[in-house]
Amino acid sequence: MVRFLLRRVLQGVVVLWLITMAVFALFYIAPNDVARTLAGRQASPETIALISHRLGLDQPIWKQYLDFVWRALHGDLGYDYYHQVPVTTIMGAALPVTASLVLGAAVIWVGLGVTNGVLSAVRPRSVTDRSLTVFSLFFYSMPSFLLGLVLLYFLYYQLTLHGLAVLPAGGYSPLAGGLGTWLQHLLLPWFTLALVQAATYTRLTRGSMLDVLGEDYVRTARSKGISERRVVVRHALRSALTPVVTQFGIDVAGLLGGAIVTEQVFSLPGLGKTAVDAINQQDLPVIIGIVLFASTAVVVANIAVDAVYAVLDPRVRLH
Amino acid sequence: MTIDQDPRTVPDDVEPTSSPPGTGRRIEGRSPWALAWQRLRRDRVAMASLGVIVLVVLVAVFAPVVAAVTGHPPNEQFRETGLSPQGLPVAPNGEFWFGTDDLGRDVLVRIAYGARVSLLVGVVATALTVAIGVVVGIVAGFVGGVVDTVLARLVDIVLSMPFLLVALALVSITGPSLTVTIVVIGFFSWAAVARIVRGQVISLREREFVEAARSLGASDRRIMFVDVLPNVLAPVIVYTSLLVPIVILTEASLSFLGLGLAPPTPDWGGMINEATNYYTTSWWFVFFPGLALLVTTLAFNLFGDGVRDAFDPRSDRLIGH
């Protein structure tokens, strides 16, 4: 188990190292005129060169890369070009927003997805199964920005128009500012993200439950006279959830790097929106910081999922 | 599978029990492809979805006709008739069936032209994705060894990158264009295909027919692409059909985030992006492009489900017949 984990961690480090190189090469080789933008339109070439020098942009790219890696290993991701704020500070401010969004939505999508999947699988081809299937395919095909706007139109605009100003049009209110306003600001974003995600989990749970319900040990459990509910929940669901756990780890990690579209629709200042703003300004240190964080989240989640898998299913460990 | 009992195909004068080959009941050797196609054709939901897809294709092809009939070119701004006195979009009426956008352009005509972008990107980027994925997957699985290790790490890297984020950053560097959108989507999506194909090839590699081909003196390249490739096509086709709607949504998301095609090219995601500031006053501006996008992706998803079922009748069926 320890050797298995060690090998996976090593592979993960290599992957991350290669990603930093790829991203660095991508952004720093591309022509960028940050120094010119910062200097203003009337700046002399000397001023531009000075700014370039201050940002370290006049160094050879390999030196910039080594500096970057060296500082990153010490927990320093550099400063943003425009306000000289440490990138880690910017990300530290954005992360709670994204985390609130993703974790809250995750509770809803797993609950909804797994429940619907089980209900579908218990009676395949029934009316319930088909309606739930149509429901999930509908949301699976729905672009999240469209769903966000639809929810905003009915639950913010129409409600407010009719004197029920319950939900805001967007923005974020930190948890420290009160549980109520935090919930108010996140309710619509949560459902936007969750309804689209839940569809995958319904399909996954349904398929995996159908497989497991056909297994011999489920028949054995039934023949022992255990109630159907107990067979489904205690015996079948438990092992049917393994692929769901995998998917969950990967999805949450992928979204922690920023639920870009949802954050954009609801003006949530999370990592995704911060990244998009940085991209529009060519603020390279911020972009690279967020890309690096997002990739790390995915790599760590993959290792964690493998480890959980190995605990849940000892057969995996041999490979 | 029941034997075809259609009286037209069974000549009356033939004994059904002892008919020599070539006469009597049609008991043809049907290839798996023919069987899959037959199952797909019987699937009413899949066929209806295919009908919708054909309809969207027709709209895209005949977009200039839509423009001619309405008399509204896609990028023309009708400042007099297409904007209210307050400068807001005009609601659907006799002249603008789907209303106008914030610049007084005809939403209907722009949706018709936008279908071209969605379909083109959906098809071409998917083809690119699958082509790269299949080649990498076959080579990694068949050659094995160091090549496999290197390609597997490459797959890991691509799958660990935050796709939308890096795609956005790339587009911002190169500037938006149709080619860039297609290449970016293809570049980040092939890894999943490669992973599926590699798994299949590893088990196929040890089979007798590969050994037979090798003993006949076939080169590695010939074995990979003539002998092994046809055997991995079924899962690839299923994956491809389910990939098209994902690619269409990705393109729309890029455009929604302002990095799709350069304006004023009509594009569904871009239209919805322009509409976000007007959703309270001009519902049609969001509704019609959104509906077009939703109907198209839904049709592709339902069709893809049918394709999956046709290739594997035991698969996790979603919509009943």
GROMACS .gro file of N, CA, C and O in nm, chain A residues 11 15 18-19 22-23 26-27 30 125 130 133-134 137-138 140-143 145-146 149 152-153 156-157 169 203 206-207 257 260-261 264-265 275-276 279 287 290-291 294-295 298-299 302, chain B residues 153 156-157 159-162 164-166 168-170 172-173 242 246 249 252-253 256-257 259 269 272 276 279-280 283 286 290-291 293-294 297-298 301-302 305 308 316-321:
model
  368
   11GLN      N    1   0.464   0.991  -0.956
   11GLN     CA    2   0.409   1.017  -1.090
   11GLN      C    3   0.338   1.152  -1.093
   11GLN      O    4   0.351   1.229  -1.187
   15VAL      N    5   0.406   1.477  -1.332
   15VAL     CA    6   0.300   1.536  -1.414
   15VAL      C    7   0.290   1.687  -1.387
   15VAL      O    8   0.286   1.768  -1.480
   18LEU      N    9   0.583   1.877  -1.537
   18LEU     CA   10   0.569   1.894  -1.681
   18LEU      C   11   0.461   1.998  -1.715
   18LEU      O   12   0.475   2.075  -1.809
   19ILE      N   13   0.356   2.002  -1.634
   19ILE     CA   14   0.251   2.100  -1.660
   19ILE      C   15   0.305   2.242  -1.641
   19ILE      O   16   0.281   2.330  -1.725
   22ALA      N   17   0.502   2.327  -1.947
   22ALA     CA   18   0.418   2.349  -2.064
   22ALA      C   19   0.349   2.486  -2.054
   22ALA      O   20   0.353   2.566  -2.147
   23VAL      N   21   0.291   2.513  -1.937
   23VAL     CA   22   0.216   2.637  -1.921
   23VAL      C   23   0.310   2.757  -1.931
   23VAL      O   24   0.280   2.857  -1.997
   26LEU      N   25   0.414   2.810  -2.287
   26LEU     CA   26   0.298   2.861  -2.361
   26LEU      C   27   0.282   3.011  -2.345
   26LEU      O   28   0.267   3.085  -2.441
   27PHE      N   29   0.288   3.057  -2.220
   27PHE     CA   30   0.253   3.196  -2.194
   27PHE      C   31   0.370   3.291  -2.215
   27PHE      O   32   0.353   3.404  -2.257
   30ALA      N   33   0.473   3.335  -2.598
   30ALA     CA   34   0.377   3.417  -2.673
   30ALA      C   35   0.412   3.564  -2.654
   30ALA      O   36   0.456   3.605  -2.547
  125ARG      N   37  -3.694   0.058  -1.650
  125ARG     CA   38  -3.795   0.073  -1.754
  125ARG      C   39  -3.933   0.111  -1.703
  125ARG      O   40  -4.029   0.111  -1.778
  130ARG      N   41  -3.804   0.614  -1.653
  130ARG     CA   42  -3.800   0.693  -1.777
  130ARG      C   43  -3.811   0.842  -1.750
  130ARG      O   44  -3.741   0.921  -1.814
  133THR      N   45  -3.488   0.962  -1.627
  133THR     CA   46  -3.390   0.962  -1.735
  133THR      C   47  -3.406   1.085  -1.823
  133THR      O   48  -3.308   1.152  -1.856
  134VAL      N   49  -3.530   1.116  -1.859
  134VAL     CA   50  -3.555   1.235  -1.940
  134VAL      C   51  -3.508   1.358  -1.865
  134VAL      O   52  -3.439   1.445  -1.919
  137LEU      N   53  -3.121   1.365  -1.869
  137LEU     CA   54  -3.065   1.396  -2.001
  137LEU      C   55  -3.090   1.542  -2.039
  137LEU      O   56  -3.010   1.605  -2.104
  138PHE      N   57  -3.204   1.592  -1.996
  138PHE     CA   58  -3.238   1.732  -2.024
  138PHE      C   59  -3.133   1.824  -1.962
  138PHE      O   60  -3.078   1.912  -2.028
  140TYR      N   61  -2.839   1.731  -1.856
  140TYR     CA   62  -2.707   1.695  -1.908
  140TYR      C   63  -2.678   1.773  -2.036
  140TYR      O   64  -2.564   1.808  -2.066
  141SER      N   65  -2.784   1.800  -2.113
  141SER     CA   66  -2.767   1.872  -2.240
  141SER      C   67  -2.772   2.022  -2.222
  141SER      O   68  -2.753   2.097  -2.317
  142MET      N   69  -2.801   2.066  -2.101
  142MET     CA   70  -2.823   2.209  -2.076
  142MET      C   71  -2.690   2.280  -2.049
  142MET      O   72  -2.615   2.241  -1.961
  143PRO      N   73  -2.658   2.384  -2.125
  143PRO     CA   74  -2.540   2.462  -2.092
  143PRO      C   75  -2.561   2.532  -1.958
  143PRO      O   76  -2.670   2.588  -1.935
  145PHE      N   77  -2.455   2.804  -1.839
  145PHE     CA   78  -2.484   2.948  -1.841
  145PHE      C   79  -2.630   2.974  -1.876
  145PHE      O   80  -2.690   3.069  -1.826
  146LEU      N   81  -2.689   2.887  -1.956
  146LEU     CA   82  -2.832   2.903  -1.989
  146LEU      C   83  -2.917   2.875  -1.866
  146LEU      O   84  -3.007   2.952  -1.832
  149LEU      N   85  -2.907   3.161  -1.626
  149LEU     CA   86  -2.989   3.275  -1.667
  149LEU      C   87  -3.137   3.246  -1.648
  149LEU      O   88  -3.215   3.333  -1.607
  152LEU      N   89  -3.210   3.275  -1.286
  152LEU     CA   90  -3.208   3.417  -1.249
  152LEU      C   91  -3.337   3.486  -1.294
  152LEU      O   92  -3.396   3.565  -1.219
  153TYR      N   93  -3.380   3.453  -1.415
  153TYR     CA   94  -3.499   3.520  -1.468
  153TYR      C   95  -3.621   3.492  -1.381
  153TYR      O   96  -3.694   3.583  -1.344
  156TYR      N   97  -3.501   3.523  -0.947
  156TYR     CA   98  -3.459   3.654  -0.899
  156TYR      C   99  -3.550   3.762  -0.958
  156TYR      O  100  -3.621   3.832  -0.886
  157TYR      N  101  -3.554   3.771  -1.093
  157TYR     CA  102  -3.622   3.883  -1.156
  157TYR      C  103  -3.773   3.879  -1.134
  157TYR      O  104  -3.832   3.975  -1.083
  169ALA      N  105  -2.922   3.912  -0.744
  169ALA     CA  106  -2.891   3.887  -0.885
  169ALA      C  107  -2.753   3.826  -0.900
  169ALA      O  108  -2.720   3.774  -1.006
  203ARG      N  109  -2.689   0.874  -1.409
  203ARG     CA  110  -2.655   0.771  -1.507
  203ARG      C  111  -2.558   0.671  -1.448
  203ARG      O  112  -2.573   0.550  -1.464
  206ARG      N  113  -2.723   0.456  -1.167
  206ARG     CA  114  -2.821   0.364  -1.224
  206ARG      C  115  -2.748   0.244  -1.286
  206ARG      O  116  -2.780   0.128  -1.258
  207GLY      N  117  -2.649   0.272  -1.369
  207GLY     CA  118  -2.577   0.165  -1.437
  207GLY      C  119  -2.510   0.072  -1.338
  207GLY      O  120  -2.522  -0.051  -1.346
  257GLY      N  121  -1.064   2.432  -0.924
  257GLY     CA  122  -0.984   2.527  -1.002
  257GLY      C  123  -1.069   2.638  -1.058
  257GLY      O  124  -1.020   2.723  -1.131
  260ILE      N  125  -1.582   2.804  -1.369
  260ILE     CA  126  -1.568   2.928  -1.446
  260ILE      C  127  -1.702   2.987  -1.491
  260ILE      O  128  -1.732   3.102  -1.465
  261VAL      N  129  -1.782   2.905  -1.558
  261VAL     CA  130  -1.905   2.958  -1.619
  261VAL      C  131  -2.004   3.003  -1.511
  261VAL      O  132  -2.059   3.113  -1.518
  264GLN      N  133  -1.901   3.316  -1.349
  264GLN     CA  134  -1.917   3.429  -1.440
  264GLN      C  135  -2.064   3.476  -1.441
  264GLN      O  136  -2.092   3.595  -1.431
  265VAL      N  137  -2.156   3.380  -1.452
  265VAL     CA  138  -2.299   3.415  -1.461
  265VAL      C  139  -2.344   3.488  -1.335
  265VAL      O  140  -2.419   3.586  -1.342
  275ALA      N  141  -0.954   3.407  -1.268
  275ALA     CA  142  -0.871   3.361  -1.380
  275ALA      C  143  -0.914   3.427  -1.510
  275ALA      O  144  -0.830   3.471  -1.589
  276VAL      N  145  -1.045   3.430  -1.534
  276VAL     CA  146  -1.094   3.490  -1.659
  276VAL      C  147  -1.054   3.637  -1.665
  276VAL      O  148  -1.007   3.687  -1.768
  279ILE      N  149  -0.694   3.654  -1.745
  279ILE     CA  150  -0.670   3.621  -1.886
  279ILE      C  151  -0.698   3.743  -1.972
  279ILE      O  152  -0.621   3.776  -2.063
  287ILE      N  153  -0.261   3.392  -1.380
  287ILE     CA  154  -0.308   3.279  -1.462
  287ILE      C  155  -0.231   3.152  -1.424
  287ILE      O  156  -0.290   3.048  -1.398
  290ILE      N  157  -0.321   3.008  -1.082
  290ILE     CA  158  -0.449   2.937  -1.076
  290ILE      C  159  -0.443   2.807  -1.154
  290ILE      O  160  -0.494   2.703  -1.108
  291VAL      N  161  -0.378   2.809  -1.271
  291VAL     CA  162  -0.365   2.684  -1.349
  291VAL      C  163  -0.290   2.580  -1.266
  291VAL      O  164  -0.329   2.463  -1.259
  294ALA      N  165  -0.514   2.449  -0.990
  294ALA     CA  166  -0.619   2.362  -1.043
  294ALA      C  167  -0.562   2.226  -1.081
  294ALA      O  168  -0.622   2.121  -1.050
  295SER      N  169  -0.444   2.226  -1.146
  295SER     CA  170  -0.384   2.098  -1.184
  295SER      C  171  -0.347   2.017  -1.061
  295SER      O  172  -0.366   1.896  -1.056
  298VAL      N  173  -0.639   1.840  -0.923
  298VAL     CA  174  -0.677   1.722  -1.000
  298VAL      C  175  -0.581   1.605  -0.972
  298VAL      O  176  -0.625   1.492  -0.948
  299VAL      N  177  -0.451   1.635  -0.970
  299VAL     CA  178  -0.353   1.529  -0.947
  299VAL      C  179  -0.371   1.469  -0.808
  299VAL      O  180  -0.375   1.346  -0.791
  302ASN      N  181  -0.676   1.253  -0.794
  302ASN     CA  182  -0.657   1.123  -0.858
  302ASN      C  183  -0.587   1.024  -0.766
  302ASN      O  184  -0.625   0.908  -0.758
  472ARG      N  185   0.195   0.907  -1.975
  472ARG     CA  186   0.220   1.028  -1.896
  472ARG      C  187   0.160   1.150  -1.966
  472ARG      O  188   0.102   1.239  -1.904
  475ASP      N  189  -0.194   1.159  -1.896
  475ASP     CA  190  -0.212   1.207  -1.758
  475ASP      C  191  -0.204   1.359  -1.753
  475ASP      O  192  -0.285   1.425  -1.688
  476ILE      N  193  -0.104   1.415  -1.823
  476ILE     CA  194  -0.084   1.560  -1.819
  476ILE      C  195  -0.206   1.631  -1.877
  476ILE      O  196  -0.262   1.722  -1.816
  478LEU      N  197  -0.505   1.525  -1.914
  478LEU     CA  198  -0.626   1.507  -1.833
  478LEU      C  199  -0.619   1.585  -1.702
  478LEU      O  200  -0.721   1.611  -1.641
  479SER      N  201  -0.497   1.622  -1.657
  479SER     CA  202  -0.487   1.696  -1.530
  479SER      C  203  -0.493   1.846  -1.549
  479SER      O  204  -0.506   1.920  -1.453
  480MET      N  205  -0.480   1.892  -1.674
  480MET     CA  206  -0.485   2.036  -1.696
  480MET      C  207  -0.629   2.086  -1.686
  480MET      O  208  -0.719   2.021  -1.733
  481PRO      N  209  -0.647   2.202  -1.622
  481PRO     CA  210  -0.781   2.259  -1.619
  481PRO      C  211  -0.818   2.307  -1.759
  481PRO      O  212  -0.772   2.412  -1.803
  483LEU      N  213  -1.085   2.422  -1.950
  483LEU     CA  214  -1.147   2.547  -1.993
  483LEU      C  215  -1.054   2.667  -1.967
  483LEU      O  216  -1.042   2.758  -2.049
  484LEU      N  217  -0.985   2.660  -1.852
  484LEU     CA  218  -0.895   2.768  -1.812
  484LEU      C  219  -0.781   2.784  -1.912
  484LEU      O  220  -0.755   2.894  -1.962
  485VAL      N  221  -0.712   2.674  -1.941
  485VAL     CA  222  -0.599   2.680  -2.033
  485VAL      C  223  -0.648   2.713  -2.174
  485VAL      O  224  -0.583   2.790  -2.247
  487LEU      N  225  -0.905   2.897  -2.252
  487LEU     CA  226  -0.932   3.041  -2.255
  487LEU      C  227  -0.804   3.120  -2.267
  487LEU      O  228  -0.793   3.213  -2.347
  488ALA      N  229  -0.703   3.080  -2.189
  488ALA     CA  230  -0.576   3.152  -2.191
  488ALA      C  231  -0.512   3.142  -2.329
  488ALA      O  232  -0.462   3.241  -2.383
  489LEU      N  233  -0.518   3.022  -2.389
  489LEU     CA  234  -0.462   3.003  -2.523
  489LEU      C  235  -0.531   3.092  -2.624
  489LEU      O  236  -0.466   3.159  -2.705
  491SER      N  237  -0.685   3.361  -2.574
  491SER     CA  238  -0.655   3.502  -2.550
  491SER      C  239  -0.519   3.539  -2.609
  491SER      O  240  -0.495   3.653  -2.645
  492ILE      N  241  -0.427   3.442  -2.616
  492ILE     CA  242  -0.295   3.469  -2.674
  492ILE      C  243  -0.303   3.474  -2.826
  492ILE      O  244  -0.253   3.566  -2.889
  561LEU      N  245  -2.126   1.044  -2.856
  561LEU     CA  246  -2.156   1.114  -2.730
  561LEU      C  247  -2.065   1.235  -2.709
  561LEU      O  248  -2.091   1.319  -2.624
  565ILE      N  249  -2.090   1.729  -2.638
  565ILE     CA  250  -1.999   1.789  -2.539
  565ILE      C  251  -1.915   1.898  -2.607
  565ILE      O  252  -1.895   2.006  -2.552
  568LEU      N  253  -2.118   2.207  -2.667
  568LEU     CA  254  -2.134   2.283  -2.543
  568LEU      C  255  -2.004   2.355  -2.507
  568LEU      O  256  -2.007   2.469  -2.458
  571ALA      N  257  -1.970   2.657  -2.718
  571ALA     CA  258  -2.065   2.759  -2.671
  571ALA      C  259  -2.014   2.825  -2.543
  571ALA      O  260  -2.028   2.946  -2.525
  572SER      N  261  -1.953   2.744  -2.454
  572SER     CA  262  -1.902   2.800  -2.329
  572SER      C  263  -1.787   2.896  -2.355
  572SER      O  264  -1.781   3.004  -2.295
  575PHE      N  265  -1.940   3.199  -2.482
  575PHE     CA  266  -2.011   3.268  -2.375
  575PHE      C  267  -1.913   3.347  -2.290
  575PHE      O  268  -1.943   3.458  -2.244
  576LEU      N  269  -1.795   3.293  -2.269
  576LEU     CA  270  -1.695   3.361  -2.187
  576LEU      C  271  -1.623   3.469  -2.266
  576LEU      O  272  -1.528   3.530  -2.218
  578LEU      N  273  -1.463   3.437  -2.559
  578LEU     CA  274  -1.345   3.398  -2.636
  578LEU      C  275  -1.379   3.294  -2.741
  578LEU      O  276  -1.302   3.202  -2.765
  588GLY      N  277  -2.338   3.064  -2.836
  588GLY     CA  278  -2.284   3.098  -2.704
  588GLY      C  279  -2.257   3.247  -2.693
  588GLY      O  280  -2.285   3.311  -2.592
  591ILE      N  281  -2.579   3.442  -2.641
  591ILE     CA  282  -2.627   3.437  -2.503
  591ILE      C  283  -2.541   3.527  -2.414
  591ILE      O  284  -2.590   3.593  -2.322
  595THR      N  285  -2.678   3.850  -2.173
  595THR     CA  286  -2.684   3.841  -2.027
  595THR      C  287  -2.726   3.972  -1.961
  595THR      O  288  -2.789   3.969  -1.857
  598TYR      N  289  -3.138   4.001  -2.002
  598TYR     CA  290  -3.232   3.891  -1.980
  598TYR      C  291  -3.358   3.936  -1.906
  598TYR      O  292  -3.463   3.876  -1.919
  599THR      N  293  -3.348   4.046  -1.829
  599THR     CA  294  -3.468   4.089  -1.757
  599THR      C  295  -3.564   4.162  -1.850
  599THR      O  296  -3.685   4.149  -1.836
  602TRP      N  297  -3.648   3.880  -2.290
  602TRP     CA  298  -3.633   3.735  -2.269
  602TRP      C  299  -3.598   3.662  -2.398
  602TRP      O  300  -3.524   3.565  -2.398
  605VAL      N  301  -3.231   3.581  -2.491
  605VAL     CA  302  -3.168   3.464  -2.431
  605VAL      C  303  -3.240   3.337  -2.476
  605VAL      O  304  -3.176   3.236  -2.507
  609GLY      N  305  -3.075   3.008  -2.668
  609GLY     CA  306  -3.064   2.903  -2.568
  609GLY      C  307  -3.140   2.779  -2.610
  609GLY      O  308  -3.091   2.667  -2.598
  610LEU      N  309  -3.261   2.799  -2.661
  610LEU     CA  310  -3.343   2.687  -2.706
  610LEU      C  311  -3.273   2.613  -2.820
  610LEU      O  312  -3.269   2.489  -2.821
  612LEU      N  313  -2.959   2.591  -2.884
  612LEU     CA  314  -2.845   2.517  -2.829
  612LEU      C  315  -2.892   2.392  -2.755
  612LEU      O  316  -2.841   2.281  -2.775
  613LEU      N  317  -2.995   2.409  -2.670
  613LEU     CA  318  -3.045   2.298  -2.590
  613LEU      C  319  -3.102   2.188  -2.678
  613LEU      O  320  -3.072   2.070  -2.659
  616THR      N  321  -2.808   2.000  -2.861
  616THR     CA  322  -2.729   1.908  -2.777
  616THR      C  323  -2.815   1.792  -2.729
  616THR      O  324  -2.769   1.678  -2.722
  617LEU      N  325  -2.941   1.820  -2.697
  617LEU     CA  326  -3.030   1.712  -2.652
  617LEU      C  327  -3.047   1.609  -2.762
  617LEU      O  328  -3.040   1.488  -2.737
  620ASN      N  329  -2.738   1.404  -2.787
  620ASN     CA  330  -2.724   1.313  -2.674
  620ASN      C  331  -2.818   1.193  -2.687
  620ASN      O  332  -2.780   1.079  -2.661
  621LEU      N  333  -2.944   1.218  -2.725
  621LEU     CA  334  -3.040   1.108  -2.741
  621LEU      C  335  -2.996   1.016  -2.854
  621LEU      O  336  -3.005   0.894  -2.843
  624ASP      N  337  -2.706   0.806  -2.740
  624ASP     CA  338  -2.755   0.699  -2.654
  624ASP      C  339  -2.807   0.583  -2.738
  624ASP      O  340  -2.784   0.467  -2.704
  627ARG      N  341  -2.516   0.395  -2.882
  627ARG     CA  342  -2.456   0.308  -2.782
  627ARG      C  343  -2.538   0.180  -2.765
  627ARG      O  344  -2.486   0.070  -2.762
  635ASP      N  345  -2.636   0.013  -2.064
  635ASP     CA  346  -2.719   0.090  -1.973
  635ASP      C  347  -2.813   0.178  -2.056
  635ASP      O  348  -2.779   0.289  -2.094
  636ARG      N  349  -2.930   0.125  -2.081
  636ARG     CA  350  -3.024   0.193  -2.169
  636ARG      C  351  -3.089   0.308  -2.095
  636ARG      O  352  -3.132   0.292  -1.981
  637LEU      N  353  -3.100   0.422  -2.158
  637LEU     CA  354  -3.157   0.537  -2.087
  637LEU      C  355  -3.300   0.565  -2.125
  637LEU      O  356  -3.389   0.571  -2.041
  638ILE      N  357  -3.327   0.580  -2.254
  638ILE     CA  358  -3.465   0.611  -2.294
  638ILE      C  359  -3.523   0.487  -2.359
  638ILE      O  360  -3.461   0.426  -2.445
  639GLY      N  361  -3.643   0.448  -2.317
  639GLY     CA  362  -3.704   0.326  -2.369
  639GLY      C  363  -3.749   0.341  -2.512
  639GLY      O  364  -3.751   0.449  -2.568
  640HIS      N  365  -3.783   0.227  -2.572
  640HIS     CA  366  -3.825   0.231  -2.713
  640HIS      C  367  -3.964   0.291  -2.726
  640HIS      O  368  -4.047   0.272  -2.640
   0.00000   0.00000   0.00000
